[in-house]
Coordinates of C-alpha atoms in Angstrom, one line a residue:
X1 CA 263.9 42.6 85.0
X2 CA 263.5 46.3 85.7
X3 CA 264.3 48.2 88.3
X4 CA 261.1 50.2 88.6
X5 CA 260.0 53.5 89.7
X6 CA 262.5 56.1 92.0
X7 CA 260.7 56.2 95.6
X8 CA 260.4 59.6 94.5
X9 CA 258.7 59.2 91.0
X10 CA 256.4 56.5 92.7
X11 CA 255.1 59.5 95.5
X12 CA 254.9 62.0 92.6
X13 CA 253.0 59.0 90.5
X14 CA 250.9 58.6 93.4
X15 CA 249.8 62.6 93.9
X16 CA 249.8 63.4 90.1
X17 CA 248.0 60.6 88.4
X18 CA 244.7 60.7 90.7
X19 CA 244.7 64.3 89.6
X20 CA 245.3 63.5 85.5
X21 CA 242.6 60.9 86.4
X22 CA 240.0 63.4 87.4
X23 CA 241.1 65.3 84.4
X24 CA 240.3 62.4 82.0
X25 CA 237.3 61.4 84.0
X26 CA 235.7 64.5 83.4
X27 CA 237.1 64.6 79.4
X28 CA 235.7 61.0 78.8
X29 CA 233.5 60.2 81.3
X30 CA 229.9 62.1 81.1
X31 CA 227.3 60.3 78.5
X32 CA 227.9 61.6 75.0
X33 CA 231.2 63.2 75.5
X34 CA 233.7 62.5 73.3
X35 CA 236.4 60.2 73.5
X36 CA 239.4 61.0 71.5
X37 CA 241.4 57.5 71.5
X38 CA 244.9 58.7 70.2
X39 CA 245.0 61.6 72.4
X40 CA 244.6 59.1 75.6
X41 CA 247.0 57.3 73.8
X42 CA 249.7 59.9 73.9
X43 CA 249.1 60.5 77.7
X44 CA 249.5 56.8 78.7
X45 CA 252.3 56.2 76.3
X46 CA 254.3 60.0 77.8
X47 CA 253.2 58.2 81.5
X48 CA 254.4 55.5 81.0
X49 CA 258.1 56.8 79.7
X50 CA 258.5 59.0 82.8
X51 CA 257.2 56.3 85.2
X52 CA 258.5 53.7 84.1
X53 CA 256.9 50.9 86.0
X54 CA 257.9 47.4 86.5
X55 CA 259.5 46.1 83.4
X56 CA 258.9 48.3 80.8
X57 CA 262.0 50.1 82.7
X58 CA 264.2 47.9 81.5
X59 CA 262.9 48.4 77.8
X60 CA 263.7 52.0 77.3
X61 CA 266.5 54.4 76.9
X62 CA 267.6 56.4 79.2
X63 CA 266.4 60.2 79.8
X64 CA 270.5 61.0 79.1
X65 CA 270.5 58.8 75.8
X66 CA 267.5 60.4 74.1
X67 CA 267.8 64.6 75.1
X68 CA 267.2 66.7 72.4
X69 CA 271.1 68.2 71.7
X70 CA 271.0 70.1 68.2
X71 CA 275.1 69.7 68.0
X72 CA 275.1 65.8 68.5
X73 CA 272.1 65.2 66.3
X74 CA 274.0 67.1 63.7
X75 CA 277.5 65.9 64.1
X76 CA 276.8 61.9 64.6
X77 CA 272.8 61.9 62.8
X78 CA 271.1 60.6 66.1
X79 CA 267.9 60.5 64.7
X80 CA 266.7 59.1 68.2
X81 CA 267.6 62.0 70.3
X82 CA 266.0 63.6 67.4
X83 CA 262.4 61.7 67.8
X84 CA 262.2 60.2 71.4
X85 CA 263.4 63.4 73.3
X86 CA 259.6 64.9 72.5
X87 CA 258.4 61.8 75.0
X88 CA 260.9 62.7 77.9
X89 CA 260.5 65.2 80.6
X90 CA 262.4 66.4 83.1
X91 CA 260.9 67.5 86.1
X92 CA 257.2 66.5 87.4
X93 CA 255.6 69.9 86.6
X94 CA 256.9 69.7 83.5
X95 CA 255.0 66.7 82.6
X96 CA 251.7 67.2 84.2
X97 CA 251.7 70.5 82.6
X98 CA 252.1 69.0 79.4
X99 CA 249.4 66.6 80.2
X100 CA 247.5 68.9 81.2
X101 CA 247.5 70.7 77.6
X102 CA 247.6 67.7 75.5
X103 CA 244.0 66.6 77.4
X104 CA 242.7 70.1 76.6
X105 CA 244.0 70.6 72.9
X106 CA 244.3 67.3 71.8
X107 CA 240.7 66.3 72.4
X108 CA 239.0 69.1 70.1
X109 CA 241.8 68.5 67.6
X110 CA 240.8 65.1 67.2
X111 CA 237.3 65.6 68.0
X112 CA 236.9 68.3 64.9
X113 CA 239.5 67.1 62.1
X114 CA 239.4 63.0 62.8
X115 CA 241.6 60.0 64.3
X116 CA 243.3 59.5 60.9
X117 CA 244.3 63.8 60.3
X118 CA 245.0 63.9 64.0
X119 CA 247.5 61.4 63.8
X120 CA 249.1 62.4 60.8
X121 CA 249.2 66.3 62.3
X122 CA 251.1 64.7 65.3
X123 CA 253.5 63.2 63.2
X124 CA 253.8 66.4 61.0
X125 CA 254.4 68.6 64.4
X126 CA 256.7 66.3 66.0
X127 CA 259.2 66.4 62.9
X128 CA 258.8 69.8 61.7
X129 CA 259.2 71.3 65.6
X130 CA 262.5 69.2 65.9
X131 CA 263.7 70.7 63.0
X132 CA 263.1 74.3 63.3
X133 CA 264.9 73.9 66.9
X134 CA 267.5 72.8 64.8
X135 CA 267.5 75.6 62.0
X136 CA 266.8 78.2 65.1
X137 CA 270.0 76.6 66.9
X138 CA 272.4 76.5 63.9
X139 CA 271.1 80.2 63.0
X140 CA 271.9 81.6 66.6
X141 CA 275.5 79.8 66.4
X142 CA 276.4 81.3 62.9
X143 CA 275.5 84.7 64.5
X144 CA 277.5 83.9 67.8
X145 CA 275.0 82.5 70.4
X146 CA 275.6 78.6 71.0
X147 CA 274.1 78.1 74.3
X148 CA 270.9 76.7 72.2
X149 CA 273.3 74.6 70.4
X150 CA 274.8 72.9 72.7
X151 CA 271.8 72.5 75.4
X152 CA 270.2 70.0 76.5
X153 CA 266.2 69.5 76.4
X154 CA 262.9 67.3 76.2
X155 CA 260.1 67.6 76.2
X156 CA 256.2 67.2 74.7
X157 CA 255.8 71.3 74.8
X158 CA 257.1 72.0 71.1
X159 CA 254.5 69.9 69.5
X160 CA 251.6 71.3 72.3
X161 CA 251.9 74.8 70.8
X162 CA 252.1 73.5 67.2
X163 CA 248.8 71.9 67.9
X164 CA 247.9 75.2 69.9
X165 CA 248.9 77.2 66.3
X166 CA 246.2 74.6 64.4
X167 CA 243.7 74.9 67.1
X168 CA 243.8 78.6 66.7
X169 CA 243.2 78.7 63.4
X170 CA 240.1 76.3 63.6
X171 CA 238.1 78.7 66.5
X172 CA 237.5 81.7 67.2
X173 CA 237.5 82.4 70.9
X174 CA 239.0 79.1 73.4
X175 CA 238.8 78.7 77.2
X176 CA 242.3 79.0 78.3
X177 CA 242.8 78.0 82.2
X178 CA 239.3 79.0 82.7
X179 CA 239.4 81.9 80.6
X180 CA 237.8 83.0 77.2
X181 CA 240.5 84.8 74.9
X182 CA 240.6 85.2 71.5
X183 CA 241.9 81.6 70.1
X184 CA 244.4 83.5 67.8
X185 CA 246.3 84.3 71.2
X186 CA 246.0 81.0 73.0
X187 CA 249.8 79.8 71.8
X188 CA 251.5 83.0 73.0
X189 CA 249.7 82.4 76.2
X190 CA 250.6 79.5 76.2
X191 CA 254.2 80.0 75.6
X192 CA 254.3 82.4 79.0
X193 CA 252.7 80.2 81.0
X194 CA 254.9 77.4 80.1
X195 CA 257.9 79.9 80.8
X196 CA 256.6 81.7 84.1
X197 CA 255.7 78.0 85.9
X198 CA 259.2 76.4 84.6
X199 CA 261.4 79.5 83.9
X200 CA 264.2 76.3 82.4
X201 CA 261.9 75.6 79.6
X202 CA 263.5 75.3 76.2
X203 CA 262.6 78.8 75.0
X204 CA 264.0 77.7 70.8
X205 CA 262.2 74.3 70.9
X206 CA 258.9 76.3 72.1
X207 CA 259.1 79.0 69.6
X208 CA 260.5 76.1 66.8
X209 CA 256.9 74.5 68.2
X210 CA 255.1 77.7 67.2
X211 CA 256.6 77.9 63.9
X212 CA 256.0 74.0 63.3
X213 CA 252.1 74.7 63.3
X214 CA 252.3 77.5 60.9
X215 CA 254.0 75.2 58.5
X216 CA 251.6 72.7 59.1
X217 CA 248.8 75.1 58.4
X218 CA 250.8 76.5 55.7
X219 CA 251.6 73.1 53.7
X220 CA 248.0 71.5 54.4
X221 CA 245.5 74.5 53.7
X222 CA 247.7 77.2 51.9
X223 CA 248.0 80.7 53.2
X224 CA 244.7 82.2 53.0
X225 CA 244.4 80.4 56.6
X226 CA 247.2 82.0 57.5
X227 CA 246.8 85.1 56.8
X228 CA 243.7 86.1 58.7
X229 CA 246.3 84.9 62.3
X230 CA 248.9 87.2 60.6
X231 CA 246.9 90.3 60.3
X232 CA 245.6 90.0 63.9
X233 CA 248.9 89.9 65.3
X234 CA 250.3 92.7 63.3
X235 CA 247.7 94.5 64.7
X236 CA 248.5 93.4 68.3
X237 CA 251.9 94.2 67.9
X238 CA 251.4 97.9 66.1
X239 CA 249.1 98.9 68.8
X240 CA 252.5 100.2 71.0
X241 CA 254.3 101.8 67.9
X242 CA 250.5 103.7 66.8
X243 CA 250.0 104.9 70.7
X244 CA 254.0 106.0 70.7
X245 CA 252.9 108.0 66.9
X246 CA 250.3 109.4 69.0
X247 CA 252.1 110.6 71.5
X248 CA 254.8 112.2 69.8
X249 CA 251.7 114.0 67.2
X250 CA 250.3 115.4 70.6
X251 CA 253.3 116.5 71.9
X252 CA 254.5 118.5 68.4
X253 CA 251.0 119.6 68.1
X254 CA 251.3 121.3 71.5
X255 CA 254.4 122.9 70.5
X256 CA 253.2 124.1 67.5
X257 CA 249.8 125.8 69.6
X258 CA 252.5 127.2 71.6
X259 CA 254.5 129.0 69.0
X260 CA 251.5 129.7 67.0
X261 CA 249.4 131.9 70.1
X262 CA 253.1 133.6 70.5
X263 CA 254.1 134.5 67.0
X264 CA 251.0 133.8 64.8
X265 CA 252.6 132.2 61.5
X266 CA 252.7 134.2 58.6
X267 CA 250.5 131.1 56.3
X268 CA 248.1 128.2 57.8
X269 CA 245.4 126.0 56.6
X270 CA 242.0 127.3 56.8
X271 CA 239.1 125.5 55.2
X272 CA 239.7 124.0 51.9
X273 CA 242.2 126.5 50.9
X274 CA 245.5 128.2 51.9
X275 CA 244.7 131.5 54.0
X276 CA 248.2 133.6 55.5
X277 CA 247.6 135.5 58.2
X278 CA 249.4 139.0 58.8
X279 CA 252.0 139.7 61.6
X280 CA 251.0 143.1 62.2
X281 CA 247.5 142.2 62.6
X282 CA 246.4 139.0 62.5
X283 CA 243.9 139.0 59.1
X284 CA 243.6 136.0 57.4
X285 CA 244.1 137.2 53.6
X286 CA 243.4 134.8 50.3
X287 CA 246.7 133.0 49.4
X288 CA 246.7 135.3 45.6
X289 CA 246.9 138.3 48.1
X290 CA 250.4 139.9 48.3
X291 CA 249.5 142.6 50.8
X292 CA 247.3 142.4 53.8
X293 CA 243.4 143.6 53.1
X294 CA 243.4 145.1 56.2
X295 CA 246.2 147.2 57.2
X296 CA 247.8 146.1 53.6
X297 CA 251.7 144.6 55.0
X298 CA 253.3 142.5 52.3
X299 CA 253.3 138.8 52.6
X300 CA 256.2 137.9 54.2
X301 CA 256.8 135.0 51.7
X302 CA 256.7 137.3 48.6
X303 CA 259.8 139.5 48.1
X304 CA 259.0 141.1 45.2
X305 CA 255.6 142.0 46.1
X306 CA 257.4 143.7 49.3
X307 CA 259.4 145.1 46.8
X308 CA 257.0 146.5 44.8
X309 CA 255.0 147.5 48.0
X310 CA 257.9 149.7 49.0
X311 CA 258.3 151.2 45.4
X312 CA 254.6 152.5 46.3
X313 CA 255.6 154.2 48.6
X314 CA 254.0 151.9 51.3
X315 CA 255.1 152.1 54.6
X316 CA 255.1 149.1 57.1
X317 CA 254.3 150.2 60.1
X318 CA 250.3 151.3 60.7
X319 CA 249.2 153.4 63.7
X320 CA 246.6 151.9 66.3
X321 CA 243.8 154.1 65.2
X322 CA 244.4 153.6 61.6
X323 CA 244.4 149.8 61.9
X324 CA 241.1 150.2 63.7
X325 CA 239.8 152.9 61.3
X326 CA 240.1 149.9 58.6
X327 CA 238.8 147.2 60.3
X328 CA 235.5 149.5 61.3
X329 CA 235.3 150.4 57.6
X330 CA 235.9 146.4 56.7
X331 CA 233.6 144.4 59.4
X332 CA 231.3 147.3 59.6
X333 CA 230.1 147.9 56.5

């Protein structure tokens, strides 16, 4: 026989499943709702591995037995640490968050694509998240980090954000926790929340989770599904490098007004063409011009027309009432 429920499993048991109860009530319950069987199916059969009542107890491995370790599922090929860890949790929160999500994605999954598609998507997620936690794992210890390879973990979450990834790419906006957001943002979300309300979460089998529903999406509809998500969240995450560009622009630009209003450049833009503008004063003169119109100073650029200015005879320096002799005779006809 088994030995049952912990007193302390049973009070948690007796708080949390009223309120998964309500949860399914109002999923299942009002007239014409649907009713997704295999998603209640994965909720009793995850309740009933982390209750444990009566004798099924006796019947199943221990949470120890089955945790997700990426360096003994390697070494000795435990392909059940490998597949059962996914229904283990290890705190209460933990599991009635999970729930929680599996209620909300998994019943428009399996309302919109189908019993048979759903349960073959689970089955697709469950392996393909295991094994990028692996890949992520063996990566980080090749490159000197094996705390994810030799950690322990479990846990439904991996396969939720998979299903969160196919979800996404199925809708357009979603009501997370209440809240409308754009659907192709629900799995990050997601991935927070799970880490800001159990900071010990796995953070590799999350992310390998993430990556398992883009494979998914990539093997079963090709990439022009994918590559509508992808642009949005290059967008997303060029936003901060675009507003830095912009920044930095504004900040040169001022620098240049500065030294411009103090030194006024010898060549700038104006209209379609190139225009330089004299240092002695200030006339903007067609680019073929080597000397000023006005006060008739050689470009600065052009050293042989200085040259040949100075061969004339020219002298560089202009008194004030000749400089305003020729601008009266210029703009005043």
């Amino acid at each position: 026989m088994g030995i049952g429920m912990s007193s302390g499993r049973q009070d948690f048991a007796g708080r949390t499943l009223p309120l998964l109860a309500v949860q399914m009530l109002l999923q299942y319950g009002p007239a014409g709702a649907s009713r997704p069987p295999l998603t209640a199916a994965l909720i009793a059969a995850n309740a009933l591995v982390y209750f444990r009542p009566g004798a099924i107890d006796a019947h199943l491995p221990r949470l120890r037995h089955v945790m997700f370790n990426p360096h003994l599922i390697i070494k000795f090929g435990d392909l059940r640490r490998f597949f059962l860890s996914a229904f283990y949790h290890l705190s209460e929160g933990h599991f009635f968050m999970n729930m929680a999500s599996l209620l909300r994605t998994g019943a428009k999954l399996e309302t919109s694509m189908g019993s048979p598609e759903f349960a073959c998507m689970v089955v697709s997620l469950l392996g393909l998240s295991q094994g990028f936690t692996l890949l992520l794992s063996k990566g980080l210890l090749s490159l000197g980090n094996d705390i994810a390879y030799y950690q322990y973990s479990a846990g439904f979450s991996g396969v939720l954000l998979g299903m969160n990834v196919v979800l996404n790419a199925r809708e357009g906006d979603v009501v997370w926790h209440g809240v409308t957001v754009p659907a192709k943002y629900a799995a990050l979300l997601e991935l927070l929340f799970i880490h800001a309300f159990n900071p010990e979460a796995h953070l590799i089998c999350n992310v390998g989770g993430i990556l398992a529903g883009l494979a998914y999406l990539l093997l079963r509809h090709g990439p022009e599904r994918l590559a509508p998500m992808f642009s949005d969240i290059a967008y997303a995450v060029s936003q901060p490098a675009r507003f830095a560009k912009k920044l930095l622009r504004s900040a040169a630009h001022g620098r240049g007004s500065s030294v411009r209003h103090h030194v006024a450049p010898a060549q700038e833009e104006v209209g379609q063409g190139m225009r330089w503008r004299c240092i002695t004063c200030s006339c903007d003169n067609s680019r073929h011009a080597d000397v000023c119109e006005m006060c008739s100073t050689p470009h600065p650029d052009h050293a042989f027309s200085r040259r040949r200015h100075l061969q004339d005879g020219g002298n560089n320096e202009l008194s004030v009432e000749e400089i305003c002799h020729r601008r009266l005779e210029r703009f005043g006809g």
